[in-house]
Amino acid sequence: MAKFHERVFSGVQPTGNLHLGNYLGAITKFVALQKSYECIYCVVDLHAITVPQAPRELEANTREVTAAFIASGVDPVRHIIFNQSQVSEHAELGWIFNCVARVGWLNRMTQFKEKAGKDRENASVGLYSYPTLMAADILVYRATHVPVGDDQKQHLELSRDIAQKFNNDFAESISRRGFGDGYFPLPEPLIQGPATRVMSLRDGAKKMSKSDPSDYSRLNLSDDADAIAQKVRKAKTDPEPLPSEEAGLEKRPEAQNLVGIYAALAETTVAAVLGQFGNANFSTFKTALVDLAVARLGPICTEMKRLQGDQKYLDDVLKDGADRARVIAAANMRDIKGILGFIR
Ligand code: AMP
Ligand code: TRP
């Protein structure tokens, strides 16, 4: 396989209620990767409309995600932040990938099954083909590394399958144009650390999610200190004290979740947290968790609100990011059209 220029790409949907799972599973990784890579972070509005969105809320939610990226430490000058619909190459390559991916591949996607629920006949066609657009998001920049939470693993595997099939199907045309033995890299998922799957505070078997009807199930990035304290205190636990070894967390999903959250917020390991809190009861541990969560999330919440008050700044960031992203995407799209045999 040819050597590719290393580049990070990831996306977050502007669907409201940004929460601790988004922050620990994705956004903190986005921040850390800036040191070693050229990074592109996208507010994926074309993905959001796979389910109905009220236009005014979509605008507000797009600015909220933008503000969350910046408040958390993503640098929109050295790296790129933009919203997907401003770079039409995403949708264009998405169509091409609809013709590369197989129906059988999409039929295996568990997220579609969950999101479409029982009334599958009534789901949008976009919700079904969503993973081909996600592959296009990544591959239109020929990105090599993709930080995401655990729930996106299957979609990343599909992106790799699409890249591989395109490289195989057009191998002759790719090599004739001087791109060696593959035009697209096989993008690598970066799913690491103690909080790749943050669970609901009300039910340790359910993922923390934007769409859970109970606000007590999640810590929102917009929650103030009082809300954080209330939600952590009410979080479901079991009657036992915390174990001192990791093995003792097995079959205790709520305890495992809270310890994982603590470890991620403190930037340490689960083992180290249990070293400190082993044999402590939950009320002691929860008090420490509230203090830590408020210390970490409080400043982000404040900065997000400040940025959200400056709509012009946020819209300028998105436009400037889109202008820079488009330069990369357009050059690649030109290659891709040549490879396919489209006259340019
Ligand atoms: P979404 O809100 O679905 O656009 O997700 C944005 C990013 O957050 C993706 O990388 C997801 O994998 C990640 N994410 C969403 N929910 C969670 C969760 N409960 N735990 C960890 N990561 C999550
Ligand atoms: N599907 C992702 C989610 O729901 C969001 C997303 C869209 C994405 N395009 C992407 C993530 C490309 C990583 C890379 O969370």
CSV table of C-alpha atoms and ligand atoms in Angstrom, one decimal:
chain,number,residue,atom,x,y,z
A,1,MET,CA,0.0,0.0,0.0
A,2,ALA,CA,1.2,3.5,-0.9
A,3,LYS,CA,2.3,5.8,1.9
A,4,PHE,CA,-0.3,8.5,2.6
A,5,HIS,CA,0.0,12.0,4.1
A,6,GLU,CA,-1.2,11.6,7.7
A,7,ARG,CA,-4.4,13.5,8.4
A,8,VAL,CA,-7.1,13.3,11.1
A,9,PHE,CA,-10.8,13.7,10.2
A,10,SER,CA,-13.9,13.4,12.5
A,11,GLY,CA,-17.4,14.6,12.7
A,12,VAL,CA,-20.1,15.4,15.2
A,13,GLN,CA,-23.8,15.7,14.4
A,14,PRO,CA,-25.5,19.0,15.3
A,15,THR,CA,-28.5,17.4,16.9
A,16,GLY,CA,-28.5,19.1,20.3
A,17,ASN,CA,-27.8,18.0,23.9
A,18,LEU,CA,-24.0,17.6,23.4
A,19,HIS,CA,-23.0,15.4,26.4
A,20,LEU,CA,-20.2,13.9,28.4
A,21,GLY,CA,-20.0,10.9,26.0
A,22,ASN,CA,-19.4,13.2,23.0
A,23,TYR,CA,-16.8,15.1,25.1
A,24,LEU,CA,-14.8,12.1,26.4
A,25,GLY,CA,-15.4,9.7,23.5
A,26,ALA,CA,-14.6,12.2,20.8
A,27,ILE,CA,-13.8,15.9,21.5
A,28,THR,CA,-11.0,15.4,24.1
A,29,LYS,CA,-9.3,13.2,21.5
A,30,PHE,CA,-9.8,15.9,18.8
A,31,VAL,CA,-7.9,18.3,21.1
A,32,ALA,CA,-5.0,15.9,21.9
A,33,LEU,CA,-4.4,14.9,18.2
A,34,GLN,CA,-3.8,18.5,17.2
A,35,LYS,CA,-0.2,18.2,18.5
A,36,SER,CA,0.8,15.5,16.1
A,37,TYR,CA,-1.5,15.8,13.1
A,38,GLU,CA,-3.1,18.1,10.7
A,39,CYS,CA,-6.8,17.9,11.8
A,40,ILE,CA,-10.2,18.5,10.1
A,41,TYR,CA,-13.2,18.6,12.4
A,42,CYS,CA,-16.7,18.7,10.8
A,43,VAL,CA,-20.1,19.6,12.1
A,44,VAL,CA,-22.0,17.1,10.0
A,45,ASP,CA,-25.3,18.8,9.2
A,46,LEU,CA,-26.0,16.6,6.1
A,47,HIS,CA,-26.0,13.6,8.5
A,48,ALA,CA,-28.3,15.4,11.0
A,49,ILE,CA,-31.1,15.7,8.4
A,50,THR,CA,-31.4,11.9,8.1
A,51,VAL,CA,-34.0,12.4,10.8
A,52,PRO,CA,-36.3,15.5,10.8
A,53,GLN,CA,-34.7,18.7,12.0
A,54,ALA,CA,-36.3,22.1,12.7
A,55,PRO,CA,-34.3,24.6,10.6
A,56,ARG,CA,-33.8,27.2,13.5
A,57,GLU,CA,-32.7,24.5,15.9
A,58,LEU,CA,-30.3,23.0,13.3
A,59,GLU,CA,-28.7,26.5,13.0
A,60,ALA,CA,-28.4,26.8,16.8
A,61,ASN,CA,-27.1,23.3,17.2
A,62,THR,CA,-24.5,23.8,14.5
A,63,ARG,CA,-23.2,26.8,16.3
A,64,GLU,CA,-23.3,24.9,19.6
A,65,VAL,CA,-21.1,22.1,18.3
A,66,THR,CA,-18.7,24.7,16.8
A,67,ALA,CA,-18.5,26.5,20.2
A,68,ALA,CA,-18.0,23.2,22.0
A,69,PHE,CA,-15.0,22.3,19.8
A,70,ILE,CA,-13.4,25.7,20.3
A,71,ALA,CA,-14.2,25.9,24.1
A,72,SER,CA,-12.7,22.5,24.5
A,73,GLY,CA,-9.4,23.6,22.9
A,74,VAL,CA,-9.7,22.9,19.1
A,75,ASP,CA,-7.7,25.6,17.3
A,76,PRO,CA,-9.7,26.7,14.3
A,77,VAL,CA,-6.7,28.7,12.8
A,78,ARG,CA,-4.1,26.0,12.8
A,79,HIS,CA,-6.6,23.2,12.1
A,80,ILE,CA,-10.0,23.2,10.3
A,81,ILE,CA,-13.5,23.5,11.8
A,82,PHE,CA,-16.4,23.7,9.3
A,83,ASN,CA,-19.9,22.5,8.6
A,84,GLN,CA,-20.3,19.7,6.1
A,85,SER,CA,-23.0,21.3,3.8
A,86,GLN,CA,-20.6,24.1,2.9
A,87,VAL,CA,-18.3,21.7,1.0
A,88,SER,CA,-20.5,20.0,-1.6
A,89,GLU,CA,-17.8,17.5,-2.4
A,90,HIS,CA,-19.0,15.4,0.6
A,91,ALA,CA,-22.3,14.8,-1.1
A,92,GLU,CA,-20.8,14.3,-4.5
A,93,LEU,CA,-18.4,11.5,-3.3
A,94,GLY,CA,-21.2,10.1,-1.1
A,95,TRP,CA,-23.1,9.4,-4.3
A,96,ILE,CA,-20.2,7.7,-5.9
A,97,PHE,CA,-19.8,5.6,-2.7
A,98,ASN,CA,-23.5,4.6,-2.9
A,99,CYS,CA,-22.4,2.9,-6.1
A,100,VAL,CA,-19.4,1.2,-4.5
A,101,ALA,CA,-20.9,-0.1,-1.3
A,102,ARG,CA,-23.2,-3.2,-1.5
A,103,VAL,CA,-26.7,-3.4,-0.2
A,104,GLY,CA,-25.6,-6.4,1.8
A,105,TRP,CA,-23.0,-4.3,3.6
A,106,LEU,CA,-25.5,-1.7,4.7
A,107,ASN,CA,-28.0,-4.3,5.8
A,108,ARG,CA,-25.5,-5.3,8.5
A,109,MET,CA,-25.3,-1.8,10.1
A,110,THR,CA,-26.7,-2.1,13.6
A,111,GLN,CA,-27.1,1.7,14.1
A,112,PHE,CA,-29.6,1.8,11.3
A,113,LYS,CA,-31.6,-1.0,12.9
A,114,GLU,CA,-31.6,0.8,16.2
A,115,LYS,CA,-32.5,4.2,14.8
A,116,ALA,CA,-35.1,3.0,12.4
A,117,GLY,CA,-36.7,0.9,15.1
A,118,LYS,CA,-39.8,-1.1,14.2
A,119,ASP,CA,-41.1,1.3,11.5
A,120,ARG,CA,-38.3,0.7,9.0
A,121,GLU,CA,-40.5,1.3,6.0
A,122,ASN,CA,-40.9,4.9,7.2
A,123,ALA,CA,-37.2,5.7,7.8
A,124,SER,CA,-35.5,8.0,5.3
A,125,VAL,CA,-33.4,6.6,2.5
A,126,GLY,CA,-30.6,8.9,3.9
A,127,LEU,CA,-30.7,7.2,7.3
A,128,TYR,CA,-30.1,3.9,5.5
A,129,SER,CA,-27.2,5.1,3.3
A,130,TYR,CA,-25.7,7.3,6.0
A,131,PRO,CA,-22.5,5.2,6.3
A,132,THR,CA,-21.6,5.8,2.7
A,133,LEU,CA,-21.7,9.6,3.3
A,134,MET,CA,-19.6,9.1,6.4
A,135,ALA,CA,-17.0,7.2,4.3
A,136,ALA,CA,-17.1,10.1,1.8
A,137,ASP,CA,-16.5,12.7,4.7
A,138,ILE,CA,-13.3,10.9,5.6
A,139,LEU,CA,-12.0,9.8,2.2
A,140,VAL,CA,-12.7,13.1,0.3
A,141,TYR,CA,-9.7,14.3,2.4
A,142,ARG,CA,-7.9,10.9,2.1
A,143,ALA,CA,-7.8,11.1,5.9
A,144,THR,CA,-5.7,8.3,7.6
A,145,HIS,CA,-6.9,8.6,11.3
A,146,VAL,CA,-10.4,8.9,12.7
A,147,PRO,CA,-11.0,9.5,16.4
A,148,VAL,CA,-14.5,8.3,17.4
A,149,GLY,CA,-16.5,6.7,20.2
A,150,ASP,CA,-17.0,2.9,20.2
A,151,ASP,CA,-20.4,3.2,18.6
A,152,GLN,CA,-18.9,4.3,15.3
A,153,LYS,CA,-16.6,1.3,15.0
A,154,GLN,CA,-18.8,-0.6,12.5
A,155,HIS,CA,-19.2,2.5,10.3
A,156,LEU,CA,-15.4,2.9,10.2
A,157,GLU,CA,-15.0,-0.7,9.1
A,158,LEU,CA,-17.4,0.0,6.3
A,159,SER,CA,-15.4,3.0,5.3
A,160,ARG,CA,-12.3,0.8,5.0
A,161,ASP,CA,-14.3,-1.7,2.9
A,162,ILE,CA,-15.4,1.1,0.6
A,163,ALA,CA,-11.8,2.4,0.2
A,164,GLN,CA,-10.5,-1.1,-0.4
A,165,LYS,CA,-13.2,-1.9,-3.0
A,166,PHE,CA,-12.7,1.4,-4.9
A,167,ASN,CA,-8.9,0.7,-4.9
A,168,ASN,CA,-9.5,-2.8,-6.3
A,169,ASP,CA,-12.2,-2.0,-8.8
A,170,PHE,CA,-10.2,0.9,-10.3
A,171,ALA,CA,-6.7,-0.5,-9.8
A,172,GLU,CA,-5.7,-0.1,-13.4
A,173,SER,CA,-6.9,3.5,-13.7
A,174,ILE,CA,-5.4,4.4,-10.4
A,175,SER,CA,-2.0,3.1,-11.3
A,176,ARG,CA,-2.1,4.6,-14.8
A,177,ARG,CA,-2.6,8.0,-13.2
A,178,GLY,CA,0.4,7.6,-11.0
A,179,PHE,CA,-1.3,6.9,-7.7
A,180,GLY,CA,0.5,3.6,-7.1
A,181,ASP,CA,-1.5,0.7,-5.8
A,182,GLY,CA,-4.3,2.6,-4.1
A,183,TYR,CA,-5.9,6.0,-4.2
A,184,PHE,CA,-7.6,5.9,-0.8
A,185,PRO,CA,-5.9,5.1,2.5
A,186,LEU,CA,-7.7,2.6,4.7
A,187,PRO,CA,-8.7,5.0,7.5
A,188,GLU,CA,-7.7,3.8,11.0
A,189,PRO,CA,-10.2,4.2,13.9
A,190,LEU,CA,-8.8,5.8,17.0
A,191,ILE,CA,-10.9,4.4,19.8
A,192,GLN,CA,-8.9,4.4,23.0
A,193,GLY,CA,-9.0,5.1,26.8
A,194,PRO,CA,-11.4,4.5,29.6
A,195,ALA,CA,-14.4,6.3,28.1
A,196,THR,CA,-14.9,5.1,24.6
A,197,ARG,CA,-18.5,4.2,25.5
A,198,VAL,CA,-20.0,6.3,28.2
A,199,MET,CA,-23.2,4.8,29.5
A,200,SER,CA,-26.5,6.5,30.7
A,201,LEU,CA,-26.4,7.7,34.3
A,202,ARG,CA,-29.8,6.0,34.8
A,203,ASP,CA,-29.1,2.6,33.2
A,204,GLY,CA,-25.6,1.1,32.9
A,205,ALA,CA,-26.8,-1.0,29.9
A,206,LYS,CA,-27.7,1.9,27.7
A,207,LYS,CA,-25.4,4.3,25.9
A,208,MET,CA,-25.4,8.0,27.0
A,209,SER,CA,-27.3,9.6,24.2
A,210,LYS,CA,-28.5,12.9,22.9
A,211,SER,CA,-32.0,11.5,22.3
A,212,ASP,CA,-32.6,9.9,25.7
A,213,PRO,CA,-35.9,11.5,26.9
A,214,SER,CA,-34.5,11.7,30.4
A,215,ASP,CA,-32.1,14.6,30.9
A,216,TYR,CA,-30.9,12.8,34.1
A,217,SER,CA,-29.4,10.1,31.8
A,218,ARG,CA,-26.6,12.5,30.7
A,219,LEU,CA,-24.3,15.3,31.7
A,220,ASN,CA,-24.8,18.0,29.0
A,221,LEU,CA,-21.9,20.3,28.2
A,222,SER,CA,-24.3,23.1,28.8
A,223,ASP,CA,-25.1,22.0,32.4
A,224,ASP,CA,-24.0,24.3,35.3
A,225,ALA,CA,-22.4,23.1,38.5
A,226,ASP,CA,-25.8,22.6,40.2
A,227,ALA,CA,-27.1,20.4,37.4
A,228,ILE,CA,-24.0,18.4,37.3
A,229,ALA,CA,-24.1,17.8,41.1
A,230,GLN,CA,-27.8,16.8,41.0
A,231,LYS,CA,-27.4,14.4,38.1
A,232,VAL,CA,-24.3,12.7,39.6
A,233,ARG,CA,-25.9,12.3,43.0
A,234,LYS,CA,-29.0,10.8,41.4
A,235,ALA,CA,-26.9,8.5,39.1
A,236,LYS,CA,-27.9,4.8,39.5
A,237,THR,CA,-25.4,2.7,41.5
A,238,ASP,CA,-25.5,-0.6,43.5
A,239,PRO,CA,-25.3,-1.1,47.2
A,240,GLU,CA,-21.7,-2.4,47.4
A,241,PRO,CA,-18.6,-0.2,48.1
A,242,LEU,CA,-16.2,0.2,45.2
A,243,PRO,CA,-13.8,-2.7,44.5
A,244,SER,CA,-10.0,-2.2,44.7
A,245,GLU,CA,-9.3,-4.2,41.6
A,246,GLU,CA,-10.7,-3.8,38.0
A,247,ALA,CA,-12.0,-7.4,38.0
A,248,GLY,CA,-14.4,-6.4,40.8
A,249,LEU,CA,-16.2,-4.1,38.3
A,250,GLU,CA,-17.4,-7.0,36.2
A,251,LYS,CA,-21.2,-7.3,36.2
A,252,ARG,CA,-21.5,-3.9,37.9
A,253,PRO,CA,-22.1,-1.7,34.8
A,254,GLU,CA,-23.1,1.5,36.7
A,255,ALA,CA,-20.0,1.3,38.9
A,256,GLN,CA,-17.8,0.6,35.9
A,257,ASN,CA,-19.3,3.6,34.1
A,258,LEU,CA,-18.8,6.1,36.9
A,259,VAL,CA,-15.2,4.9,37.5
A,260,GLY,CA,-14.5,5.1,33.8
A,261,ILE,CA,-15.8,8.6,33.7
A,262,TYR,CA,-13.7,9.6,36.6
A,263,ALA,CA,-10.6,8.1,35.1
A,264,ALA,CA,-11.2,9.9,31.8
A,265,LEU,CA,-11.9,13.2,33.4
A,266,ALA,CA,-8.8,12.9,35.6
A,267,GLU,CA,-6.7,11.7,32.6
A,268,THR,CA,-5.7,8.5,34.5
A,269,THR,CA,-6.5,4.8,34.4
A,270,VAL,CA,-9.4,2.8,36.0
A,271,ALA,CA,-6.8,0.9,38.0
A,272,ALA,CA,-5.4,4.2,39.5
A,273,VAL,CA,-8.9,5.4,40.4
A,274,LEU,CA,-9.7,2.1,42.2
A,275,GLY,CA,-6.3,2.4,43.9
A,276,GLN,CA,-7.6,5.7,45.4
A,277,PHE,CA,-11.3,4.8,45.9
A,278,GLY,CA,-11.2,1.0,46.5
A,279,ASN,CA,-13.6,0.2,49.5
A,280,ALA,CA,-15.0,3.7,49.5
A,281,ASN,CA,-18.8,4.0,49.4
A,282,PHE,CA,-20.6,5.7,46.5
A,283,SER,CA,-21.5,8.8,48.4
A,284,THR,CA,-17.8,9.6,49.0
A,285,PHE,CA,-16.9,8.7,45.4
A,286,LYS,CA,-19.8,10.7,43.9
A,287,THR,CA,-18.7,13.8,45.9
A,288,ALA,CA,-15.2,13.5,44.4
A,289,LEU,CA,-16.7,12.9,40.9
A,290,VAL,CA,-18.9,16.0,41.2
A,291,ASP,CA,-15.9,18.2,42.1
A,292,LEU,CA,-13.9,16.8,39.3
A,293,ALA,CA,-16.7,17.1,36.7
A,294,VAL,CA,-17.4,20.7,37.7
A,295,ALA,CA,-13.7,21.6,37.6
A,296,ARG,CA,-13.3,20.1,34.1
A,297,LEU,CA,-16.7,20.9,32.5
A,298,GLY,CA,-17.4,24.3,34.2
A,299,PRO,CA,-14.9,26.4,32.2
A,300,ILE,CA,-16.0,24.7,29.0
A,301,CYS,CA,-19.6,25.5,29.6
A,302,THR,CA,-18.8,29.1,30.4
A,303,GLU,CA,-16.7,29.6,27.3
A,304,MET,CA,-19.3,27.8,25.1
A,305,LYS,CA,-22.0,30.2,26.3
A,306,ARG,CA,-19.7,33.2,25.7
A,307,LEU,CA,-18.9,32.0,22.1
A,308,GLN,CA,-22.6,31.2,21.4
A,309,GLY,CA,-23.3,34.9,22.1
A,310,ASP,CA,-21.0,35.8,19.2
A,311,GLN,CA,-22.8,34.3,16.3
A,312,LYS,CA,-20.7,36.2,13.7
A,313,TYR,CA,-17.5,34.9,15.0
A,314,LEU,CA,-18.7,31.3,14.9
A,315,ASP,CA,-20.2,31.7,11.4
A,316,ASP,CA,-16.9,33.2,10.3
A,317,VAL,CA,-14.9,30.2,11.7
A,318,LEU,CA,-17.2,27.8,9.8
A,319,LYS,CA,-16.9,29.8,6.5
A,320,ASP,CA,-13.1,30.1,6.8
A,321,GLY,CA,-12.8,26.4,7.6
A,322,ALA,CA,-15.0,25.4,4.7
A,323,ASP,CA,-13.0,27.5,2.3
A,324,ARG,CA,-9.8,25.7,3.4
A,325,ALA,CA,-11.4,22.3,3.5
A,326,ARG,CA,-12.9,22.8,0.0
A,327,VAL,CA,-9.4,23.4,-1.5
A,328,ILE,CA,-8.3,19.9,-0.4
A,329,ALA,CA,-11.6,18.2,-1.2
A,330,ALA,CA,-11.9,19.7,-4.7
A,331,ALA,CA,-8.4,18.7,-5.7
A,332,ASN,CA,-9.1,15.1,-4.6
A,333,MET,CA,-12.5,15.1,-6.3
A,334,ARG,CA,-10.8,16.0,-9.6
A,335,ASP,CA,-8.5,13.0,-9.2
A,336,ILE,CA,-11.4,10.7,-8.3
A,337,LYS,CA,-13.4,11.9,-11.4
A,338,GLY,CA,-10.4,11.2,-13.6
A,339,ILE,CA,-10.0,7.7,-12.1
A,340,LEU,CA,-13.7,6.9,-12.7
A,341,GLY,CA,-13.6,8.1,-16.4
A,342,PHE,CA,-15.7,11.2,-15.9
A,343,ILE,CA,-14.7,13.9,-18.5
A,344,ARG,CA,-13.5,17.0,-16.6
B,1,AMP,P1,-22.8,12.0,17.5
B,1,AMP,O1,-23.4,12.7,18.6
B,1,AMP,O2,-23.6,10.7,17.3
B,1,AMP,O3,-22.5,12.8,16.3
B,1,AMP,O4,-21.4,11.5,18.0
B,1,AMP,C1,-20.3,12.3,18.0
B,1,AMP,C2,-19.1,11.6,18.6
B,1,AMP,O5,-19.3,11.2,19.9
B,1,AMP,C3,-18.8,10.2,17.9
B,1,AMP,O6,-17.4,10.0,17.7
B,1,AMP,C4,-19.4,9.2,18.8
B,1,AMP,O7,-18.8,7.9,18.7
B,1,AMP,C5,-19.1,9.8,20.1
B,1,AMP,N1,-20.1,9.4,21.2
B,1,AMP,C6,-21.4,9.6,21.1
B,1,AMP,N2,-22.0,9.0,22.2
B,1,AMP,C7,-21.0,8.5,23.0
B,1,AMP,C8,-20.9,7.8,24.2
B,1,AMP,N3,-22.1,7.6,24.9
B,1,AMP,N4,-19.7,7.4,24.7
B,1,AMP,C9,-18.6,7.7,24.0
B,1,AMP,N5,-18.6,8.3,22.8
B,1,AMP,C10,-19.8,8.7,22.3
B,2,TRP,N1,-21.5,9.1,12.2
B,2,TRP,C1,-20.9,9.9,13.3
B,2,TRP,C2,-21.8,9.9,14.5
B,2,TRP,O1,-23.0,9.8,14.4
B,2,TRP,C3,-20.6,11.3,12.8
B,2,TRP,C4,-19.8,11.3,11.6
B,2,TRP,C5,-20.2,11.7,10.3
B,2,TRP,C6,-18.4,11.0,11.5
B,2,TRP,N2,-19.1,11.6,9.5
B,2,TRP,C7,-18.0,11.2,10.2
B,2,TRP,C8,-17.4,10.6,12.5
B,2,TRP,C9,-16.7,10.9,9.7
B,2,TRP,C10,-16.1,10.4,12.0
B,2,TRP,C11,-15.8,10.5,10.7
B,2,TRP,O2,-21.3,10.0,15.6
